[in-house]
PDB file of C-alpha atoms in Angstrom:
ATOM      1  CA  UNK A  15      87.601 108.248  93.705  1.00 88.00           C
ATOM      2  CA  UNK A  16      90.189 107.388  91.059  1.00 93.00           C
ATOM      3  CA  UNK A  17      90.400 108.715  87.499  1.00 94.00           C
ATOM      4  CA  UNK A  18      91.967 106.687  84.974  1.00 94.00           C
ATOM      5  CA  UNK A  19      92.330 105.866  81.346  1.00 94.00           C
ATOM      6  CA  UNK A  20      92.782 102.645  79.503  1.00 92.00           C
ATOM      7  CA  UNK A  21      95.819 101.771  76.999  1.00 88.00           C
ATOM      8  CA  UNK A  22      93.295  99.968  74.804  1.00 89.00           C
ATOM      9  CA  UNK A  23      89.700  99.788  74.001  1.00 90.00           C
ATOM     10  CA  UNK A  24      87.765  97.456  76.505  1.00 94.00           C
ATOM     11  CA  UNK A  25      84.217  96.890  78.198  1.00 97.00           C
ATOM     12  CA  UNK A  26      83.943  98.383  81.557  1.00 97.00           C
ATOM     13  CA  UNK A  27      81.231  97.178  83.754  1.00 96.00           C
ATOM     14  CA  UNK A  28      78.470  99.675  84.191  1.00 95.00           C
ATOM     15  CA  UNK A  29      79.548 101.793  81.280  1.00 97.00           C
ATOM     16  CA  UNK A  30      80.225  99.458  78.164  1.00 97.00           C
ATOM     17  CA  UNK A  31      82.873 100.305  75.545  1.00 96.00           C
ATOM     18  CA  UNK A  32      85.699 102.533  76.601  1.00 95.00           C
ATOM     19  CA  UNK A  33      88.258 103.824  74.534  1.00 93.00           C
ATOM     20  CA  UNK A  34      91.940 105.170  75.246  1.00 92.00           C
ATOM     21  CA  UNK A  35      90.381 108.642  74.723  1.00 94.00           C
ATOM     22  CA  UNK A  36      87.830 108.365  77.463  1.00 96.00           C
ATOM     23  CA  UNK A  37      88.428 109.018  81.305  1.00 97.00           C
ATOM     24  CA  UNK A  38      86.744 106.723  83.739  1.00 97.00           C
ATOM     25  CA  UNK A  39      86.168 107.374  87.494  1.00 97.00           C
ATOM     26  CA  UNK A  40      86.260 104.345  89.934  1.00 96.00           C
ATOM     27  CA  UNK A  41      84.200 104.906  92.902  1.00 96.00           C
ATOM     28  CA  UNK A  42      85.304 102.564  95.646  1.00 95.00           C
ATOM     29  CA  UNK A  43      83.359 101.045  98.396  1.00 96.00           C
ATOM     30  CA  UNK A  44      86.481  99.078  99.617  1.00 95.00           C
ATOM     31  CA  UNK A  45      90.178  98.987  98.709  1.00 93.00           C
ATOM     32  CA  UNK A  46      92.667  96.165  99.070  1.00 92.00           C
ATOM     33  CA  UNK A  47      94.411  93.396  97.062  1.00 91.00           C
ATOM     34  CA  UNK A  48      92.354  91.397  94.767  1.00 91.00           C
ATOM     35  CA  UNK A  49      88.657  91.039  95.507  1.00 92.00           C
ATOM     36  CA  UNK A  50      88.962  93.127  98.469  1.00 93.00           C
ATOM     37  CA  UNK A  51      88.631  96.044  95.849  1.00 95.00           C
ATOM     38  CA  UNK A  52      84.996  96.674  95.135  1.00 96.00           C
ATOM     39  CA  UNK A  53      83.158  99.673  93.707  1.00 97.00           C
ATOM     40  CA  UNK A  54      81.451 101.019  90.638  1.00 97.00           C
ATOM     41  CA  UNK A  55      82.681 102.840  87.408  1.00 97.00           C
ATOM     42  CA  UNK A  56      81.380 106.034  85.844  1.00 97.00           C
ATOM     43  CA  UNK A  57      82.329 107.827  82.708  1.00 97.00           C
ATOM     44  CA  UNK A  58      83.720 111.147  83.189  1.00 97.00           C
ATOM     45  CA  UNK A  59      84.859 112.350  79.790  1.00 97.00           C
ATOM     46  CA  UNK A  60      83.608 110.760  76.415  1.00 97.00           C
ATOM     47  CA  UNK A  61      86.708 111.806  74.259  1.00 95.00           C
ATOM     48  CA  UNK A  62      84.985 111.236  70.989  1.00 94.00           C
ATOM     49  CA  UNK A  63      82.518 114.043  71.948  1.00 96.00           C
ATOM     50  CA  UNK A  64      85.183 116.751  72.208  1.00 95.00           C
ATOM     51  CA  UNK A  65      87.425 115.684  69.367  1.00 94.00           C
ATOM     52  CA  UNK A  66      89.619 112.789  70.585  1.00 93.00           C
ATOM     53  CA  UNK A  67      88.702 110.258  68.187  1.00 85.00           C
ATOM     54  CA  UNK A  68      91.937 109.369  66.138  1.00 78.00           C
ATOM     55  CA  UNK A  69      93.609 106.353  67.864  1.00 69.00           C
ATOM     56  CA  UNK A  70      94.255 102.780  67.055  1.00 62.00           C
ATOM     57  CA  UNK A  71      93.411  99.937  69.354  1.00 56.00           C
ATOM     58  CA  UNK A  72      96.530 100.603  71.402  1.00 54.00           C
ATOM     59  CA  UNK A  73      95.783 104.243  72.078  1.00 52.00           C
ATOM     60  CA  UNK A  74      98.329 105.608  69.933  1.00 65.00           C
ATOM     61  CA  UNK A  75      97.812 109.347  68.688  1.00 83.00           C
ATOM     62  CA  UNK A  76      94.898 110.769  70.519  1.00 91.00           C
ATOM     63  CA  UNK A  77      94.697 108.227  73.338  1.00 92.00           C
ATOM     64  CA  UNK A  78      95.072 110.028  76.726  1.00 94.00           C
ATOM     65  CA  UNK A  79      98.365 108.695  78.625  1.00 91.00           C
ATOM     66  CA  UNK A  80      98.800 111.336  81.246  1.00 94.00           C
ATOM     67  CA  UNK A  81      95.803 112.848  83.305  1.00 96.00           C
ATOM     68  CA  UNK A  82      95.568 115.126  86.106  1.00 96.00           C
ATOM     69  CA  UNK A  83      93.029 117.917  87.421  1.00 95.00           C
ATOM     70  CA  UNK A  84      93.273 121.593  88.256  1.00 95.00           C
ATOM     71  CA  UNK A  85      91.851 122.924  91.578  1.00 94.00           C
ATOM     72  CA  UNK A  86      89.231 124.555  89.585  1.00 94.00           C
ATOM     73  CA  UNK A  87      88.032 121.256  87.941  1.00 94.00           C
ATOM     74  CA  UNK A  88      89.707 121.384  84.577  1.00 97.00           C
ATOM     75  CA  UNK A  89      91.026 118.158  83.172  1.00 97.00           C
ATOM     76  CA  UNK A  90      94.747 118.233  82.212  1.00 97.00           C
ATOM     77  CA  UNK A  91      95.861 115.669  79.691  1.00 96.00           C
ATOM     78  CA  UNK A  92      98.595 114.494  77.325  1.00 95.00           C
ATOM     79  CA  UNK A  93      98.090 112.277  74.431  1.00 93.00           C
ATOM     80  CA  UNK A  94     100.247 109.213  73.355  1.00 90.00           C
ATOM     81  CA  UNK A  95     100.672 110.927  70.001  1.00 89.00           C
ATOM     82  CA  UNK A  96      99.832 114.004  67.804  1.00 90.00           C
ATOM     83  CA  UNK A  97      96.303 115.396  68.540  1.00 90.00           C
ATOM     84  CA  UNK A  98      94.001 117.754  66.868  1.00 91.00           C
ATOM     85  CA  UNK A  99      90.956 119.129  68.730  1.00 89.00           C
ATOM     86  CA  UNK A 100      88.748 121.991  68.104  1.00 84.00           C
ATOM     87  CA  UNK A 101      90.906 125.135  67.796  1.00 88.00           C
ATOM     88  CA  UNK A 102      93.990 123.262  68.996  1.00 93.00           C
ATOM     89  CA  UNK A 103      96.623 120.851  68.008  1.00 93.00           C
ATOM     90  CA  UNK A 104      99.773 119.645  69.415  1.00 92.00           C
ATOM     91  CA  UNK A 105     102.058 116.761  70.253  1.00 92.00           C
ATOM     92  CA  UNK A 106     102.723 114.075  72.653  1.00 91.00           C
ATOM     93  CA  UNK A 107     105.042 116.370  74.857  1.00 93.00           C
ATOM     94  CA  UNK A 108     102.309 119.110  75.266  1.00 95.00           C
ATOM     95  CA  UNK A 109      99.637 119.375  78.099  1.00 96.00           C
ATOM     96  CA  UNK A 110      96.245 120.694  77.298  1.00 95.00           C
ATOM     97  CA  UNK A 111      93.453 121.585  79.584  1.00 97.00           C
ATOM     98  CA  UNK A 112      89.829 120.741  79.063  1.00 97.00           C
ATOM     99  CA  UNK A 113      87.249 123.109  80.717  1.00 97.00           C
ATOM    100  CA  UNK A 114      84.090 121.318  80.766  1.00 97.00           C
ATOM    101  CA  UNK A 115      80.482 122.420  80.310  1.00 97.00           C
ATOM    102  CA  UNK A 116      79.114 118.818  80.642  1.00 97.00           C
ATOM    103  CA  UNK A 117      80.736 115.611  81.433  1.00 97.00           C
ATOM    104  CA  UNK A 118      79.627 112.064  81.391  1.00 96.00           C
ATOM    105  CA  UNK A 119      78.075 110.237  78.222  1.00 94.00           C
ATOM    106  CA  UNK A 120      77.597 113.668  76.613  1.00 96.00           C
ATOM    107  CA  UNK A 121      80.709 115.661  77.257  1.00 97.00           C
ATOM    108  CA  UNK A 122      81.229 119.277  76.059  1.00 97.00           C
ATOM    109  CA  UNK A 123      83.647 122.133  76.694  1.00 97.00           C
ATOM    110  CA  UNK A 124      86.767 123.823  75.367  1.00 96.00           C
ATOM    111  CA  UNK A 125      90.351 122.935  75.185  1.00 96.00           C
ATOM    112  CA  UNK A 126      93.310 125.277  75.784  1.00 97.00           C
ATOM    113  CA  UNK A 127      97.182 124.800  75.735  1.00 97.00           C
ATOM    114  CA  UNK A 128      98.311 124.297  79.225  1.00 97.00           C
ATOM    115  CA  UNK A 129     102.060 123.361  78.524  1.00 96.00           C
ATOM    116  CA  UNK A 130     103.999 123.702  75.421  1.00 96.00           C
ATOM    117  CA  UNK A 131     106.613 120.861  75.965  1.00 93.00           C
ATOM    118  CA  UNK A 132     108.760 122.087  73.126  1.00 92.00           C
ATOM    119  CA  UNK A 133     109.281 125.280  75.043  1.00 94.00           C
ATOM    120  CA  UNK A 134     110.704 123.473  78.092  1.00 93.00           C
ATOM    121  CA  UNK A 135     113.181 121.148  76.195  1.00 88.00           C
ATOM    122  CA  UNK A 136     110.850 118.289  75.599  1.00 88.00           C
ATOM    123  CA  UNK A 137     110.550 118.736  71.961  1.00 75.00           C
ATOM    124  CA  UNK A 138     112.172 115.463  70.558  1.00 77.00           C
ATOM    125  CA  UNK A 139     110.069 112.851  69.003  1.00 69.00           C
ATOM    126  CA  UNK A 140     110.662 110.454  71.816  1.00 74.00           C
ATOM    127  CA  UNK A 141     110.059 112.831  74.661  1.00 81.00           C
ATOM    128  CA  UNK A 142     106.426 111.803  75.291  1.00 86.00           C
ATOM    129  CA  UNK A 143     104.679 113.068  78.594  1.00 91.00           C
ATOM    130  CA  UNK A 144     103.439 109.588  80.014  1.00 89.00           C
ATOM    131  CA  UNK A 145     102.410 110.412  83.639  1.00 92.00           C
ATOM    132  CA  UNK A 146     101.374 113.600  85.386  1.00 94.00           C
ATOM    133  CA  UNK A 147     100.428 114.836  88.780  1.00 95.00           C
ATOM    134  CA  UNK A 148      99.651 118.604  89.511  1.00 96.00           C
ATOM    135  CA  UNK A 149     100.215 119.818  92.924  1.00 95.00           C
ATOM    136  CA  UNK A 150      96.997 121.919  93.671  1.00 93.00           C
ATOM    137  CA  UNK A 151      98.675 123.942  96.134  1.00 92.00           C
ATOM    138  CA  UNK A 152     101.950 124.999  94.301  1.00 94.00           C
ATOM    139  CA  UNK A 153     100.818 124.438  90.629  1.00 95.00           C
ATOM    140  CA  UNK A 154     104.072 122.278  90.227  1.00 96.00           C
ATOM    141  CA  UNK A 155     103.986 119.573  87.684  1.00 96.00           C
ATOM    142  CA  UNK A 156     105.193 116.389  88.466  1.00 95.00           C
ATOM    143  CA  UNK A 157     105.930 114.502  85.176  1.00 92.00           C
ATOM    144  CA  UNK A 158     107.243 111.365  83.879  1.00 89.00           C
ATOM    145  CA  UNK A 159     108.609 111.046  80.240  1.00 84.00           C
ATOM    146  CA  UNK A 160     110.295 107.860  79.197  1.00 75.00           C
ATOM    147  CA  UNK A 161     113.299 108.612  76.953  1.00 73.00           C
ATOM    148  CA  UNK A 162     113.402 112.377  77.583  1.00 77.00           C
ATOM    149  CA  UNK A 163     116.635 114.159  78.515  1.00 79.00           C
ATOM    150  CA  UNK A 164     115.385 116.493  81.430  1.00 76.00           C
ATOM    151  CA  UNK A 165     117.737 118.963  83.048  1.00 69.00           C
ATOM    152  CA  UNK A 166     120.794 117.011  81.549  1.00 72.00           C
ATOM    153  CA  UNK A 167     119.479 113.732  82.918  1.00 72.00           C
ATOM    154  CA  UNK A 168     117.828 110.911  81.150  1.00 72.00           C
ATOM    155  CA  UNK A 169     114.263 109.717  82.291  1.00 72.00           C
ATOM    156  CA  UNK A 170     114.635 105.919  81.569  1.00 71.00           C
ATOM    157  CA  UNK A 171     110.770 105.371  82.441  1.00 73.00           C
ATOM    158  CA  UNK A 172     110.981 105.295  86.192  1.00 80.00           C
ATOM    159  CA  UNK A 173     111.906 108.975  87.113  1.00 85.00           C
ATOM    160  CA  UNK A 174     109.687 111.604  88.122  1.00 89.00           C
ATOM    161  CA  UNK A 175     110.584 115.529  87.320  1.00 89.00           C
ATOM    162  CA  UNK A 176     109.168 118.556  88.735  1.00 93.00           C
ATOM    163  CA  UNK A 177     108.495 121.490  86.454  1.00 94.00           C
ATOM    164  CA  UNK A 178     108.240 124.628  88.557  1.00 96.00           C
ATOM    165  CA  UNK A 179     106.398 126.873  86.148  1.00 96.00           C
ATOM    166  CA  UNK A 180     107.370 130.358  85.481  1.00 96.00           C
ATOM    167  CA  UNK A 181     104.808 130.763  82.697  1.00 97.00           C
ATOM    168  CA  UNK A 182     102.308 128.579  80.987  1.00 96.00           C
ATOM    169  CA  UNK A 183     100.712 128.408  77.575  1.00 96.00           C
ATOM    170  CA  UNK A 184     102.113 129.594  74.299  1.00 93.00           C
ATOM    171  CA  UNK A 185     105.241 130.618  75.964  1.00 95.00           C
ATOM    172  CA  UNK A 186     105.895 128.076  78.698  1.00 96.00           C
ATOM    173  CA  UNK A 187     108.798 128.196  80.929  1.00 96.00           C
ATOM    174  CA  UNK A 188     109.807 126.089  83.953  1.00 94.00           C
ATOM    175  CA  UNK A 189     112.644 125.211  86.203  1.00 94.00           C
ATOM    176  CA  UNK A 190     113.306 121.418  86.369  1.00 92.00           C
ATOM    177  CA  UNK A 191     114.067 119.372  89.156  1.00 91.00           C
ATOM    178  CA  UNK A 192     114.581 115.625  89.625  1.00 87.00           C
ATOM    179  CA  UNK A 193     112.018 114.584  92.330  1.00 90.00           C
ATOM    180  CA  UNK A 194     112.392 110.849  92.308  1.00 88.00           C
ATOM    181  CA  UNK A 195     115.099 108.260  90.730  1.00 84.00           C
ATOM    182  CA  UNK A 196     113.458 104.948  90.428  1.00 83.00           C
ATOM    183  CA  UNK A 197     116.958 103.200  89.803  1.00 80.00           C
ATOM    184  CA  UNK A 198     117.804 104.146  93.485  1.00 81.00           C
ATOM    185  CA  UNK A 199     114.738 102.029  94.500  1.00 79.00           C
ATOM    186  CA  UNK A 200     115.428  99.080  92.198  1.00 78.00           C
ATOM    187  CA  UNK A 201     112.825 100.135  89.684  1.00 77.00           C
ATOM    188  CA  UNK A 202     115.439 100.196  86.927  1.00 68.00           C
ATOM    189  CA  UNK A 203     113.764  97.321  84.693  1.00 60.00           C
ATOM    190  CA  UNK A 204     110.280  98.641  84.892  1.00 67.00           C
ATOM    191  CA  UNK A 205     108.312 101.476  83.341  1.00 71.00           C
ATOM    192  CA  UNK A 206     105.942 103.278  85.490  1.00 78.00           C
ATOM    193  CA  UNK A 207     102.604 104.046  83.540  1.00 78.00           C
ATOM    194  CA  UNK A 208     100.506 105.885  86.296  1.00 82.00           C
ATOM    195  CA  UNK A 209     101.295 108.539  88.910  1.00 85.00           C
ATOM    196  CA  UNK A 210      99.726 110.088  91.724  1.00 84.00           C
ATOM    197  CA  UNK A 211     101.339 111.649  94.681  1.00 84.00           C
ATOM    198  CA  UNK A 212      99.631 111.625  98.052  1.00 80.00           C
ATOM    199  CA  UNK A 213      99.279 115.078  99.646  1.00 70.00           C
ATOM    200  CA  UNK A 214     100.366 115.297 103.291  1.00 62.00           C
ATOM    201  CA  UNK A 215      97.367 116.198 105.400  1.00 56.00           C
ATOM    202  CA  UNK A 216      97.167 119.788 106.447  1.00 59.00           C
ATOM    203  CA  UNK A 217      98.608 120.385 109.983  1.00 63.00           C
ATOM    204  CA  UNK A 218      96.020 120.126 112.723  1.00 56.00           C
ATOM    205  CA  UNK A 219      94.611 123.567 113.905  1.00 59.00           C
ATOM    206  CA  UNK A 220      96.302 125.110 116.973  1.00 56.00           C
ATOM    207  CA  UNK A 221      94.284 123.958 119.720  1.00 50.00           C
ATOM    208  CA  UNK A 222      92.182 126.967 121.526  1.00 50.00           C
ATOM    209  CA  UNK A 223      92.919 126.719 125.219  1.00 45.00           C
ATOM    210  CA  UNK A 224      90.104 125.614 127.231  1.00 43.00           C
ATOM    211  CA  UNK A 225      88.824 128.400 129.610  1.00 45.00           C
ATOM    212  CA  UNK A 226      88.212 127.193 133.096  1.00 40.00           C
ATOM    213  CA  UNK A 227      85.791 128.814 135.454  1.00 46.00           C
ATOM    214  CA  UNK A 228      87.283 131.728 137.442  1.00 48.00           C
ATOM    215  CA  UNK A 229      87.724 130.516 141.079  1.00 50.00           C
ATOM    216  CA  UNK A 230      88.435 132.840 143.815  1.00 53.00           C
ATOM    217  CA  UNK A 231      91.524 131.623 145.511  1.00 52.00           C
ATOM    218  CA  UNK A 232      91.281 130.414 148.996  1.00 53.00           C
ATOM    219  CA  UNK A 233      93.148 132.673 151.297  1.00 58.00           C
ATOM    220  CA  UNK A 234      96.173 131.006 153.045  1.00 50.00           C
ATOM    221  CA  UNK A 235      95.322 131.394 156.727  1.00 54.00           C
ATOM    222  CA  UNK A 236      97.623 133.948 158.514  1.00 56.00           C
ATOM    223  CA  UNK A 237     100.161 132.128 160.533  1.00 53.00           C
ATOM    224  CA  UNK A 238     100.525 132.580 164.243  1.00 53.00           C
ATOM    225  CA  UNK A 239     103.443 134.754 164.742  1.00 56.00           C
ATOM    226  CA  UNK A 240     106.373 133.235 166.555  1.00 47.00           C
ATOM    227  CA  UNK A 241     106.760 134.390 170.141  1.00 52.00           C
ATOM    228  CA  UNK A 242     109.263 137.232 170.456  1.00 53.00           C
ATOM    229  CA  UNK A 243     112.597 135.604 171.844  1.00 47.00           C
ATOM    230  CA  UNK A 244     113.640 136.653 175.300  1.00 49.00           C
ATOM    231  CA  UNK A 245     116.762 138.868 175.065  1.00 49.00           C
ATOM    232  CA  UNK A 246     119.719 137.520 176.613  1.00 44.00           C
ATOM    233  CA  UNK A 247     120.952 139.541 179.427  1.00 49.00           C
ATOM    234  CA  UNK A 248     123.841 141.753 178.786  1.00 48.00           C
ATOM    235  CA  UNK A 249     126.897 140.593 180.136  1.00 45.00           C
ATOM    236  CA  UNK A 250     128.319 142.007 183.177  1.00 45.00           C
ATOM    237  CA  UNK A 251     131.419 144.313 181.945  1.00 45.00           C
ATOM    238  CA  UNK A 252     134.772 142.848 183.240  1.00 42.00           C
ATOM    239  CA  UNK A 253     137.582 145.373 183.340  1.00 44.00           C
ATOM    240  CA  UNK A 254     135.634 147.489 180.616  1.00 42.00           C
ATOM    241  CA  UNK A 255     135.282 144.463 177.967  1.00 36.00           C
ATOM    242  CA  UNK A 256     132.721 141.846 177.608  1.00 38.00           C
ATOM    243  CA  UNK A 257     134.071 138.463 177.426  1.00 35.00           C
ATOM    244  CA  UNK A 258     132.359 135.012 176.590  1.00 36.00           C
ATOM    245  CA  UNK A 259     134.365 131.895 177.154  1.00 36.00           C
ATOM    246  CA  UNK A 260     133.864 128.332 176.683  1.00 38.00           C
ATOM    247  CA  UNK A 261     135.309 125.912 179.406  1.00 36.00           C
ATOM    248  CA  UNK A 262     136.150 122.198 179.140  1.00 40.00           C
ATOM    249  CA  UNK A 263     135.276 120.069 182.055  1.00 45.00           C
ATOM    250  CA  UNK A 264     133.504 121.044 185.129  1.00 46.00           C
ATOM    251  CA  UNK A 265     133.981 123.162 188.121  1.00 45.00           C
ATOM    252  CA  UNK A 266     133.081 126.586 189.644  1.00 42.00           C
ATOM    253  CA  UNK A 267     134.031 130.058 188.603  1.00 40.00           C
ATOM    254  CA  UNK A 268     133.333 133.135 190.388  1.00 44.00           C
ATOM    255  CA  UNK A 269     130.677 131.222 192.471  1.00 50.00           C
ATOM    256  CA  UNK A 270     129.143 129.861 189.579  1.00 47.00           C
ATOM    257  CA  UNK A 271     129.148 126.104 188.998  1.00 50.00           C
ATOM    258  CA  UNK A 272     129.759 124.673 185.624  1.00 42.00           C
TER     259      UNK A 272
END
């Protein structure tokens, strides 16, 4: 399924009116271009139930413009402007986590600060976190923030940066690294407004060798030994020494024809 938010209030089939502070899930039955995509919608978070209720029709202020999930089910969000929810407030460069006790049309839960953007050099007025993906394995945060200067480089709306967190919450620290430069792939005139990174499938488990039934090897038949070669007769000594000679042609020698 796909989680998303809207940039403006609209009517969503099966739900009704959805605001920029709500989170919707699309449950596909098929995917593809145009009408090949089919499925149903489900309301995941009613923002007005949990304090996200200050925005205009275009989602400014408490409209959600960055969204991800933690492995334990928390919702990570950033808003298009300043926000104030029960016991917590912040700005558009911050990430905050929602721990739900219920979701859907009657949403409830608690908020907590996840990343203080001003601690990690995202404190300027134009440094708004607009896209987000949390790596569920490493905890690294993949962030897009149009207009931000990150690690000495300007994010012009098509770049992805990785925050390798050293600490989170009120005292956030991370090491920044550029992950993807959209200009290199000719995305320089466009602004990316949604982000997800497909996780490579885990490696296949090492195959367990199949144990074959033990067979008693068929003994190789013992070969018949070659007959013992008949020893050549010892040459008759001549003058105390044995001599072997090779003669060319035919004739007789010592009464022996050759």
